[in-house]
Amino acid sequence: MTSPSHSYNHLFDPTSRGHKHAKRHYYKTTKNRAEDFNTDWTPFRVAEKKYKAHFPPPDLSDVLDLALLDPSRSAEIERGGWKGRTDTVNIKEISLQNVPTTKKSRAFTVANIHGLVILPSFVSDESQRNLIRWSLLNHARHPNETNLDTHYILPSSGLWSTYLHSPETTIQPRASLPSTISTSSDSSSPRHLISNTPASPATFSLLRGAPRPPPMPSVHAQPLSAKQLLPRLRWANIGWSYHWGTKQYDFASEVQPIGEPFRNVCTEVVRSICWYDVFGRAGAGPLDDWGEGNANWQAWNETYEPDAGIVNFYQTKDTLMGHVDHSELCATSPLVSISLGNAAIFLIGGLTRDVTPIPILLRSGDVVVMSGPTCRRAYHGVPRILEETLPLYLEEDVDADRGMWAPYARYMRTTRINVNMRQVFPKGFDPCLVHT
Ligand SMILES: O=C(O)CCC(=O)C(=O)O
Ligand SMILES: [Fe+2]
């Protein structure tokens, strides 16, 4: 039996030991900071700072928390003590089609962020466990690139499998001759978010020909055991290989097959959304800003096909800075984002950081879809993973799997996984037909 997860509620009680400890830690670490608030910060930065703060814990009364609409999730919500509200923004429920009646799925759009669809607990408990297993065992390994490959010679069987079978196995760094190798520009954790030119069908041939120098391995990387290296796993590529140095896809390298479990959830989501409810009816506004990516949303139920993306592995102290994902040639087709494990605060705003973002509490099994010209190019980020919010069905002592789930449960106790799937090429665009 594992010990029950401690609620984060203690931080909200000023008489508790946890609160006093966090307060002492806060004063110790902030003692020398000149100014806590900078008037130059954009509204997006202000929100990031707010939710990042560990003491005092952020007030979540502005955070949209759709799990509160589902009574069957109350135990999950109470566990961590983190709770938002359902009335922070105007939401509208939209229809889902072809979803088995056994599924309790619902879908919501959010006023002001046209093209954003939230599907709370779309992924069943069992399917969440499968996606977590797949992410660690089958996905985060060769031939898919991970953040660790630049710096470490990872075992061909994968880091997770090595950790399961012999956690003390030493993994050697790549750079063993410090004198000949300069210090890395580090594509390792945390993710580097550099600005780049948005991709489009018009810029494709230019992008395809651009040099993609391989990242340099760090000379500071030390040999580590599989067990020590595992918490440093931050991302693994899906499909088209992503070149972090230029923040563009590397179209010259081989595209890897997309894991069926990821693909199936994403296509199920896109095919079940009634896109007329999102774009066609209820004051959708002008559709002339859809650009070359094409406004073919009427056909997404049949044509949507993910071909790239990333699996993010967050430890509870990790964050993902505000950014726009604009390396995909198709600037409008749905990006499907699946949350697994601990909950997080997700911020989504507008086309610049000057738009005040909407904070949304994403819990395990929730799916977010970003689509259309406004939402697909909106700044978004993850300023906070909410500690101790792992749902009970992902704990080891509810193991229907005779011990097989236990190592996953232990890893997930401090982890959030996000599967972030995109479609790089617009429907009908054939990269082989473009001449350089
Ligand atoms: O973790 C998330 O929910 C979002 C991740 C994201 O924005 C990305 O991978 O580009
Ligand atoms: Fe993103």
Short mmCIF file of C-alpha atoms and ligand atoms in Angstrom, two decimals:
data_model
loop_
_atom_site.label_atom_id
_atom_site.label_comp_id
_atom_site.label_asym_id
_atom_site.label_seq_id
_atom_site.Cartn_x
_atom_site.Cartn_y
_atom_site.Cartn_z
CA MET A 1 0.00 0.00 0.00
CA THR A 2 1.19 3.51 -0.70
CA SER A 3 0.65 6.22 1.82
CA PRO A 4 -2.34 8.36 0.94
CA SER A 5 -1.44 11.42 -1.05
CA HIS A 6 -1.21 14.45 1.23
CA SER A 7 -3.61 17.16 0.26
CA TYR A 8 -2.12 20.49 -0.64
CA ASN A 9 -4.75 22.03 1.64
CA HIS A 10 -2.15 22.53 4.41
CA LEU A 11 -0.71 25.50 2.54
CA PHE A 12 -3.98 27.34 2.87
CA ASP A 13 -4.06 26.87 6.68
CA PRO A 14 -1.76 29.49 8.33
CA THR A 15 -1.56 27.48 11.57
CA SER A 16 -0.27 24.30 9.88
CA ARG A 17 3.38 23.22 9.90
CA GLY A 18 3.33 23.01 6.10
CA HIS A 19 2.23 26.63 5.81
CA LYS A 20 4.91 27.84 8.26
CA HIS A 21 7.58 25.85 6.46
CA ALA A 22 6.56 27.24 3.05
CA LYS A 23 6.50 30.77 4.49
CA ARG A 24 10.03 30.42 5.93
CA HIS A 25 11.25 29.03 2.61
CA TYR A 26 9.57 31.87 0.73
CA TYR A 27 11.19 34.61 2.84
CA LYS A 28 14.59 32.92 2.65
CA THR A 29 14.52 32.61 -1.14
CA THR A 30 13.03 36.04 -1.89
CA LYS A 31 15.10 38.04 0.64
CA ASN A 32 17.46 39.50 -1.94
CA ARG A 33 15.00 40.10 -4.74
CA ALA A 34 14.87 43.79 -5.62
CA GLU A 35 11.29 44.08 -6.84
CA ASP A 36 8.59 41.48 -6.83
CA PHE A 37 6.48 43.09 -9.47
CA ASN A 38 7.71 44.72 -12.62
CA THR A 39 5.47 47.24 -14.34
CA ASP A 40 7.00 46.33 -17.74
CA TRP A 41 5.55 42.85 -17.62
CA THR A 42 3.00 42.00 -20.27
CA PRO A 43 -0.39 40.72 -19.07
CA PHE A 44 0.73 37.21 -20.10
CA ARG A 45 3.87 37.49 -17.93
CA VAL A 46 1.84 38.80 -14.99
CA ALA A 47 -0.39 35.72 -15.17
CA GLU A 48 2.62 33.41 -15.46
CA LYS A 49 4.17 34.94 -12.36
CA LYS A 50 0.91 34.68 -10.43
CA TYR A 51 0.43 30.96 -11.00
CA LYS A 52 4.11 30.09 -10.65
CA ALA A 53 4.25 31.41 -7.09
CA HIS A 54 4.67 28.71 -4.48
CA PHE A 55 4.07 30.92 -1.49
CA PRO A 56 1.54 32.18 -0.81
CA PRO A 57 -0.23 29.59 -2.99
CA PRO A 58 -2.05 31.23 -5.92
CA ASP A 59 -5.71 32.00 -5.63
CA LEU A 60 -7.50 29.89 -8.25
CA SER A 61 -10.80 31.78 -8.19
CA ASP A 62 -10.12 33.08 -11.73
CA VAL A 63 -9.30 29.64 -13.08
CA LEU A 64 -11.79 27.75 -15.26
CA ASP A 65 -12.19 24.26 -13.76
CA LEU A 66 -14.67 22.24 -15.80
CA ALA A 67 -14.19 19.09 -13.71
CA LEU A 68 -16.47 20.78 -11.17
CA LEU A 69 -19.38 20.12 -13.54
CA ASP A 70 -18.89 16.38 -13.13
CA PRO A 71 -19.91 14.97 -9.72
CA SER A 72 -17.97 11.75 -10.40
CA ARG A 73 -14.73 13.77 -10.23
CA SER A 74 -15.30 15.24 -6.78
CA ALA A 75 -12.88 12.86 -5.01
CA GLU A 76 -10.18 13.71 -7.55
CA ILE A 77 -10.77 17.44 -7.01
CA GLU A 78 -10.76 17.20 -3.21
CA ARG A 79 -7.54 15.17 -3.16
CA GLY A 80 -5.15 17.93 -4.10
CA GLY A 81 -7.17 20.74 -2.58
CA TRP A 82 -6.79 22.81 -5.75
CA LYS A 83 -10.08 24.03 -7.12
CA GLY A 84 -11.10 26.66 -9.69
CA ARG A 85 -14.59 27.72 -10.76
CA THR A 86 -16.93 27.10 -13.65
CA ASP A 87 -18.09 30.69 -14.18
CA THR A 88 -14.84 32.61 -14.78
CA VAL A 89 -15.54 33.03 -18.51
CA ASN A 90 -18.49 32.47 -20.83
CA ILE A 91 -18.48 28.87 -21.95
CA LYS A 92 -20.84 27.13 -24.34
CA GLU A 93 -21.50 23.40 -24.49
CA ILE A 94 -21.29 22.02 -28.03
CA SER A 95 -22.41 18.71 -29.52
CA LEU A 96 -20.31 15.62 -29.89
CA GLN A 97 -21.10 13.03 -32.52
CA ASN A 98 -20.34 9.30 -32.79
CA VAL A 99 -19.19 9.09 -29.17
CA PRO A 100 -20.19 5.82 -27.47
CA THR A 101 -22.99 6.44 -24.98
CA THR A 102 -20.86 4.77 -22.31
CA LYS A 103 -18.54 7.75 -22.47
CA LYS A 104 -19.41 10.71 -20.30
CA SER A 105 -17.75 13.15 -22.68
CA ARG A 106 -18.83 16.75 -23.01
CA ALA A 107 -17.25 19.55 -25.01
CA PHE A 108 -17.12 23.30 -24.41
CA THR A 109 -16.02 26.37 -26.33
CA VAL A 110 -14.83 29.54 -24.63
CA ALA A 111 -15.98 33.03 -25.63
CA ASN A 112 -13.13 35.22 -26.98
CA ILE A 113 -10.88 32.31 -27.90
CA HIS A 114 -12.49 31.27 -31.12
CA GLY A 115 -11.46 27.72 -32.07
CA LEU A 116 -10.64 26.53 -28.54
CA VAL A 117 -12.52 23.37 -27.50
CA ILE A 118 -12.16 21.76 -24.06
CA LEU A 119 -13.26 18.16 -23.51
CA PRO A 120 -13.00 17.38 -19.78
CA SER A 121 -12.23 13.71 -19.01
CA PHE A 122 -12.55 12.65 -22.64
CA VAL A 123 -9.96 9.91 -22.07
CA SER A 124 -11.15 7.01 -19.88
CA ASP A 125 -9.14 5.93 -16.81
CA GLU A 126 -7.96 2.80 -18.57
CA SER A 127 -7.04 4.64 -21.73
CA GLN A 128 -5.06 7.15 -19.63
CA ARG A 129 -3.01 4.28 -18.18
CA ASN A 130 -2.40 2.96 -21.72
CA LEU A 131 -1.25 6.35 -22.97
CA ILE A 132 1.11 6.77 -20.00
CA ARG A 133 2.57 3.28 -20.59
CA TRP A 134 2.92 3.99 -24.29
CA SER A 135 4.57 7.39 -23.70
CA LEU A 136 7.23 5.96 -21.42
CA LEU A 137 7.85 2.47 -22.77
CA ASN A 138 7.25 2.73 -26.52
CA HIS A 139 7.47 6.37 -27.41
CA ALA A 140 10.31 8.04 -25.47
CA ARG A 141 13.03 5.97 -27.12
CA HIS A 142 14.91 5.51 -30.38
CA PRO A 143 14.05 6.29 -33.18
CA ASN A 144 12.05 9.12 -31.60
CA GLU A 145 14.35 11.87 -30.39
CA THR A 146 14.21 13.01 -26.76
CA ASN A 147 15.86 15.98 -25.02
CA LEU A 148 18.36 13.55 -23.47
CA ASP A 149 19.72 12.20 -26.77
CA THR A 150 21.86 15.29 -27.37
CA HIS A 151 23.81 14.73 -24.18
CA TYR A 152 23.57 11.01 -23.38
CA ILE A 153 24.06 7.75 -25.22
CA LEU A 154 20.72 6.24 -24.37
CA PRO A 155 20.24 2.47 -24.40
CA SER A 156 18.57 1.23 -27.59
CA SER A 157 15.86 -0.45 -25.52
CA GLY A 158 14.92 2.99 -24.16
CA LEU A 159 15.45 4.75 -20.85
CA TRP A 160 12.20 3.58 -19.26
CA SER A 161 12.75 -0.07 -20.02
CA THR A 162 16.32 0.18 -18.66
CA TYR A 163 14.98 1.86 -15.53
CA LEU A 164 12.40 -0.92 -15.06
CA HIS A 165 14.86 -3.79 -15.44
CA SER A 166 18.09 -2.37 -14.01
CA PRO A 167 17.65 1.13 -12.59
CA GLU A 168 21.28 1.41 -11.50
CA THR A 169 22.64 0.97 -15.07
CA THR A 170 25.07 3.79 -15.79
CA ILE A 171 24.29 5.94 -18.81
CA GLN A 172 27.28 7.68 -20.30
CA PRO A 173 27.34 11.26 -21.55
CA ARG A 174 28.11 11.81 -25.24
CA ALA A 175 30.81 14.42 -24.78
CA SER A 176 33.79 12.58 -23.35
CA LEU A 177 36.53 14.82 -24.78
CA PRO A 178 35.94 18.22 -23.16
CA SER A 179 38.92 19.86 -24.86
CA THR A 180 37.55 19.32 -28.37
CA ILE A 181 33.93 20.23 -27.79
CA SER A 182 32.55 23.64 -27.00
CA THR A 183 29.76 24.13 -24.51
CA SER A 184 26.35 23.28 -25.79
CA SER A 185 23.70 25.75 -26.79
CA ASP A 186 21.67 23.09 -25.00
CA SER A 187 18.52 21.74 -26.54
CA SER A 188 17.99 19.98 -23.24
CA SER A 189 15.59 20.96 -20.49
CA PRO A 190 13.88 23.28 -20.14
CA ARG A 191 12.57 23.65 -23.66
CA HIS A 192 14.20 26.51 -25.51
CA LEU A 193 11.60 28.82 -26.92
CA ILE A 194 13.26 31.01 -29.50
CA SER A 195 11.35 33.09 -31.97
CA ASN A 196 11.28 32.05 -35.61
CA THR A 197 9.43 32.82 -38.82
CA PRO A 198 6.02 31.16 -38.99
CA ALA A 199 5.90 28.27 -41.46
CA SER A 200 3.48 28.37 -44.37
CA PRO A 201 3.12 26.65 -47.75
CA ALA A 202 4.79 29.75 -49.29
CA THR A 203 7.90 29.50 -47.08
CA PHE A 204 8.15 25.71 -47.22
CA SER A 205 10.89 25.36 -49.86
CA LEU A 206 13.00 27.97 -48.04
CA LEU A 207 12.55 26.17 -44.72
CA ARG A 208 13.30 22.78 -46.19
CA GLY A 209 16.66 23.99 -47.50
CA ALA A 210 17.73 25.80 -44.31
CA PRO A 211 20.76 24.36 -42.48
CA ARG A 212 19.98 22.37 -39.32
CA PRO A 213 23.22 22.12 -37.36
CA PRO A 214 23.10 19.29 -34.83
CA PRO A 215 23.01 20.51 -31.20
CA MET A 216 26.28 20.14 -29.29
CA PRO A 217 26.44 17.73 -26.38
CA SER A 218 27.12 19.34 -23.01
CA VAL A 219 30.62 18.84 -21.64
CA HIS A 220 29.19 19.14 -18.16
CA ALA A 221 26.96 16.07 -18.42
CA GLN A 222 28.04 13.44 -15.89
CA PRO A 223 27.49 9.66 -16.07
CA LEU A 224 24.16 8.97 -14.37
CA SER A 225 22.12 5.91 -13.52
CA ALA A 226 18.87 5.31 -15.43
CA LYS A 227 17.04 6.14 -12.20
CA GLN A 228 18.81 9.50 -11.89
CA LEU A 229 18.34 10.39 -15.55
CA LEU A 230 14.64 9.61 -15.74
CA PRO A 231 13.41 12.79 -13.97
CA ARG A 232 15.42 14.77 -16.55
CA LEU A 233 13.33 13.48 -19.44
CA ARG A 234 11.43 16.52 -20.74
CA TRP A 235 10.19 15.77 -24.24
CA ALA A 236 10.09 13.21 -27.02
CA ASN A 237 9.28 14.02 -30.65
CA ILE A 238 6.30 12.59 -32.52
CA GLY A 239 6.30 12.09 -36.32
CA TRP A 240 8.30 14.77 -38.14
CA SER A 241 11.53 15.47 -36.34
CA TYR A 242 11.69 18.87 -34.71
CA HIS A 243 14.90 20.88 -34.79
CA TRP A 244 15.04 22.85 -31.54
CA GLY A 245 17.96 25.05 -32.63
CA THR A 246 15.94 26.70 -35.42
CA LYS A 247 12.53 25.84 -33.97
CA GLN A 248 11.47 24.33 -37.29
CA TYR A 249 10.74 20.81 -38.44
CA ASP A 250 13.64 19.06 -40.12
CA PHE A 251 12.01 17.96 -43.37
CA ALA A 252 15.23 16.36 -44.54
CA SER A 253 15.13 13.76 -41.79
CA GLU A 254 12.92 10.71 -41.76
CA VAL A 255 9.38 11.05 -40.43
CA GLN A 256 8.71 8.47 -37.72
CA PRO A 257 5.44 6.54 -37.52
CA ILE A 258 2.94 7.95 -35.05
CA GLY A 259 1.96 5.65 -32.19
CA GLU A 260 -1.54 4.27 -32.77
CA PRO A 261 -2.71 4.98 -29.20
CA PHE A 262 -1.90 8.70 -29.65
CA ARG A 263 -3.34 8.88 -33.14
CA ASN A 264 -6.54 7.10 -32.15
CA VAL A 265 -7.41 9.49 -29.33
CA CYS A 266 -6.67 12.56 -31.48
CA THR A 267 -8.68 11.42 -34.47
CA GLU A 268 -11.53 10.33 -32.20
CA VAL A 269 -11.59 13.80 -30.65
CA VAL A 270 -11.52 15.70 -33.95
CA ARG A 271 -14.09 13.42 -35.58
CA SER A 272 -16.49 13.72 -32.67
CA ILE A 273 -16.55 17.53 -32.49
CA CYS A 274 -19.41 19.24 -34.28
CA TRP A 275 -17.31 21.85 -36.10
CA TYR A 276 -20.37 23.83 -37.16
CA ASP A 277 -20.92 24.56 -33.47
CA VAL A 278 -17.35 25.88 -33.25
CA PHE A 279 -17.02 27.87 -36.49
CA GLY A 280 -20.20 27.78 -38.49
CA ARG A 281 -23.00 28.99 -36.34
CA ALA A 282 -23.45 31.43 -33.50
CA GLY A 283 -21.60 34.46 -34.82
CA ALA A 284 -18.46 32.82 -36.08
CA GLY A 285 -17.31 36.08 -37.62
CA PRO A 286 -15.47 36.57 -40.88
CA LEU A 287 -13.52 33.60 -42.13
CA ASP A 288 -11.21 35.55 -44.42
CA ASP A 289 -8.25 35.38 -42.03
CA TRP A 290 -7.73 31.64 -42.56
CA GLY A 291 -4.80 32.22 -44.93
CA GLU A 292 -3.22 29.64 -47.13
CA GLY A 293 -3.73 26.83 -44.61
CA ASN A 294 -7.27 26.75 -45.93
CA ALA A 295 -10.57 27.06 -44.13
CA ASN A 296 -11.53 23.49 -44.73
CA TRP A 297 -12.93 22.90 -41.27
CA GLN A 298 -16.14 21.47 -42.70
CA ALA A 299 -14.11 18.44 -43.79
CA TRP A 300 -12.00 17.95 -40.63
CA ASN A 301 -14.24 15.11 -39.43
CA GLU A 302 -12.97 13.11 -42.42
CA THR A 303 -9.63 14.64 -43.36
CA TYR A 304 -7.83 15.45 -40.11
CA GLU A 305 -4.57 13.54 -39.82
CA PRO A 306 -1.89 14.31 -37.22
CA ASP A 307 1.70 13.94 -38.43
CA ALA A 308 3.90 15.58 -35.80
CA GLY A 309 4.06 16.72 -32.22
CA ILE A 310 5.69 16.28 -28.90
CA VAL A 311 5.18 14.41 -25.67
CA ASN A 312 6.04 16.71 -22.76
CA PHE A 313 7.12 15.23 -19.43
CA TYR A 314 6.78 17.78 -16.62
CA GLN A 315 8.05 17.29 -13.09
CA THR A 316 6.10 19.29 -10.52
CA LYS A 317 8.53 22.23 -10.51
CA ASP A 318 8.65 22.51 -14.32
CA THR A 319 6.94 25.19 -16.36
CA LEU A 320 6.48 25.91 -20.06
CA MET A 321 6.83 29.58 -20.98
CA GLY A 322 4.24 31.37 -23.08
CA HIS A 323 4.76 30.66 -26.78
CA VAL A 324 3.01 30.19 -30.12
CA ASP A 325 3.30 26.93 -32.06
CA HIS A 326 3.72 28.22 -35.59
CA SER A 327 6.18 25.79 -37.15
CA GLU A 328 3.39 23.81 -38.80
CA LEU A 329 2.58 24.78 -42.40
CA CYS A 330 -1.06 24.36 -41.64
CA ALA A 331 -1.86 27.34 -39.46
CA THR A 332 -5.42 26.36 -38.67
CA SER A 333 -5.93 22.60 -38.43
CA PRO A 334 -6.53 21.22 -34.93
CA LEU A 335 -3.76 20.80 -32.39
CA VAL A 336 -4.92 18.15 -29.91
CA SER A 337 -3.46 18.23 -26.42
CA ILE A 338 -4.01 15.40 -23.93
CA SER A 339 -3.28 15.86 -20.21
CA LEU A 340 -2.20 12.88 -18.09
CA GLY A 341 -1.20 12.62 -14.43
CA ASN A 342 -0.92 15.66 -12.19
CA ALA A 343 -3.09 18.65 -13.02
CA ALA A 344 -1.78 21.95 -14.39
CA ILE A 345 -2.68 25.57 -14.94
CA PHE A 346 -2.82 26.25 -18.67
CA LEU A 347 -2.86 29.87 -19.86
CA ILE A 348 -4.21 30.83 -23.26
CA GLY A 349 -4.45 34.37 -24.57
CA GLY A 350 -4.27 36.03 -27.96
CA LEU A 351 -1.95 36.81 -30.85
CA THR A 352 0.41 38.82 -28.60
CA ARG A 353 1.50 38.65 -24.97
CA ASP A 354 -0.46 41.85 -24.40
CA VAL A 355 -3.73 39.96 -24.34
CA THR A 356 -4.66 38.88 -20.81
CA PRO A 357 -4.78 35.07 -20.89
CA ILE A 358 -7.53 32.84 -19.57
CA PRO A 359 -6.32 30.39 -16.91
CA ILE A 360 -7.71 26.86 -17.26
CA LEU A 361 -7.20 23.98 -14.83
CA LEU A 362 -6.39 20.86 -16.84
CA ARG A 363 -6.72 17.50 -15.11
CA SER A 364 -5.81 13.97 -16.11
CA GLY A 365 -7.85 12.76 -19.07
CA ASP A 366 -8.83 16.27 -20.21
CA VAL A 367 -8.31 17.16 -23.86
CA VAL A 368 -7.83 20.64 -25.30
CA VAL A 369 -8.18 21.37 -29.00
CA MET A 370 -6.65 24.53 -30.48
CA SER A 371 -7.90 25.22 -33.99
CA GLY A 372 -8.57 27.98 -36.48
CA PRO A 373 -6.52 31.13 -37.16
CA THR A 374 -7.10 32.84 -33.81
CA CYS A 375 -6.62 30.00 -31.38
CA ARG A 376 -3.93 28.13 -33.29
CA ARG A 377 -1.72 31.24 -33.17
CA ALA A 378 -2.59 32.22 -29.61
CA TYR A 379 0.06 32.55 -26.91
CA HIS A 380 -0.23 29.77 -24.38
CA GLY A 381 1.88 28.16 -21.67
CA VAL A 382 1.92 26.08 -18.51
CA PRO A 383 3.13 28.15 -15.53
CA ARG A 384 2.27 25.56 -12.90
CA ILE A 385 1.92 21.86 -12.29
CA LEU A 386 -0.38 21.38 -9.31
CA GLU A 387 1.28 19.18 -6.73
CA GLU A 388 -0.38 16.03 -5.39
CA THR A 389 -3.22 15.96 -7.88
CA LEU A 390 -2.61 12.48 -9.29
CA PRO A 391 -6.04 10.80 -9.50
CA LEU A 392 -6.57 7.68 -7.40
CA TYR A 393 -6.94 5.45 -10.47
CA LEU A 394 -3.33 6.22 -11.41
CA GLU A 395 -2.00 5.25 -7.97
CA GLU A 396 -0.26 1.93 -7.47
CA ASP A 397 -2.58 0.55 -4.82
CA VAL A 398 -5.55 0.53 -7.19
CA ASP A 399 -3.55 -1.73 -9.45
CA ALA A 400 -5.64 -4.17 -11.43
CA ASP A 401 -2.43 -5.07 -13.19
CA ARG A 402 -0.77 -7.23 -10.50
CA GLY A 403 2.16 -4.97 -9.75
CA MET A 404 2.85 -3.99 -13.33
CA TRP A 405 1.45 -0.51 -12.84
CA ALA A 406 3.45 0.22 -9.65
CA PRO A 407 6.57 1.77 -11.29
CA TYR A 408 4.38 3.92 -13.53
CA ALA A 409 2.42 5.10 -10.51
CA ARG A 410 5.62 5.99 -8.65
CA TYR A 411 6.93 8.03 -11.58
CA MET A 412 3.58 9.71 -12.16
CA ARG A 413 3.31 10.87 -8.53
CA THR A 414 5.51 13.87 -9.44
CA THR A 415 4.76 14.03 -13.16
CA ARG A 416 2.39 15.46 -15.70
CA ILE A 417 2.52 14.12 -19.26
CA ASN A 418 1.12 16.13 -22.14
CA VAL A 419 0.68 14.60 -25.58
CA ASN A 420 0.63 17.51 -28.05
CA MET A 421 -0.28 16.44 -31.59
CA ARG A 422 -0.27 18.67 -34.64
CA GLN A 423 -0.87 18.50 -38.37
CA VAL A 424 2.10 20.03 -40.22
CA PHE A 425 0.78 19.87 -43.77
CA PRO A 426 -2.57 21.20 -44.91
CA LYS A 427 -4.84 18.68 -46.56
CA GLY A 428 -3.77 18.09 -50.16
CA PHE A 429 -0.28 19.63 -49.74
CA ASP A 430 2.33 17.20 -50.98
CA PRO A 431 5.85 18.12 -49.74
CA CYS A 432 7.40 15.88 -52.42
CA LEU A 433 5.93 18.07 -55.16
CA VAL A 434 7.56 21.27 -53.90
CA HIS A 435 10.81 22.04 -55.73
CA THR A 436 13.66 23.85 -54.05
O1 LIG B 1 1.49 20.98 -21.65
C1 LIG B 1 0.59 21.57 -22.22
O2 LIG B 1 -0.60 21.53 -21.85
C2 LIG B 1 0.89 22.43 -23.43
C3 LIG B 1 2.15 22.05 -24.15
C4 LIG B 1 2.44 22.95 -25.31
O3 LIG B 1 1.93 24.01 -25.42
C5 LIG B 1 3.39 22.51 -26.35
O4 LIG B 1 3.92 21.39 -26.28
O5 LIG B 1 3.62 23.27 -27.30
FE FE B 2 2.33 24.87 -27.36
#
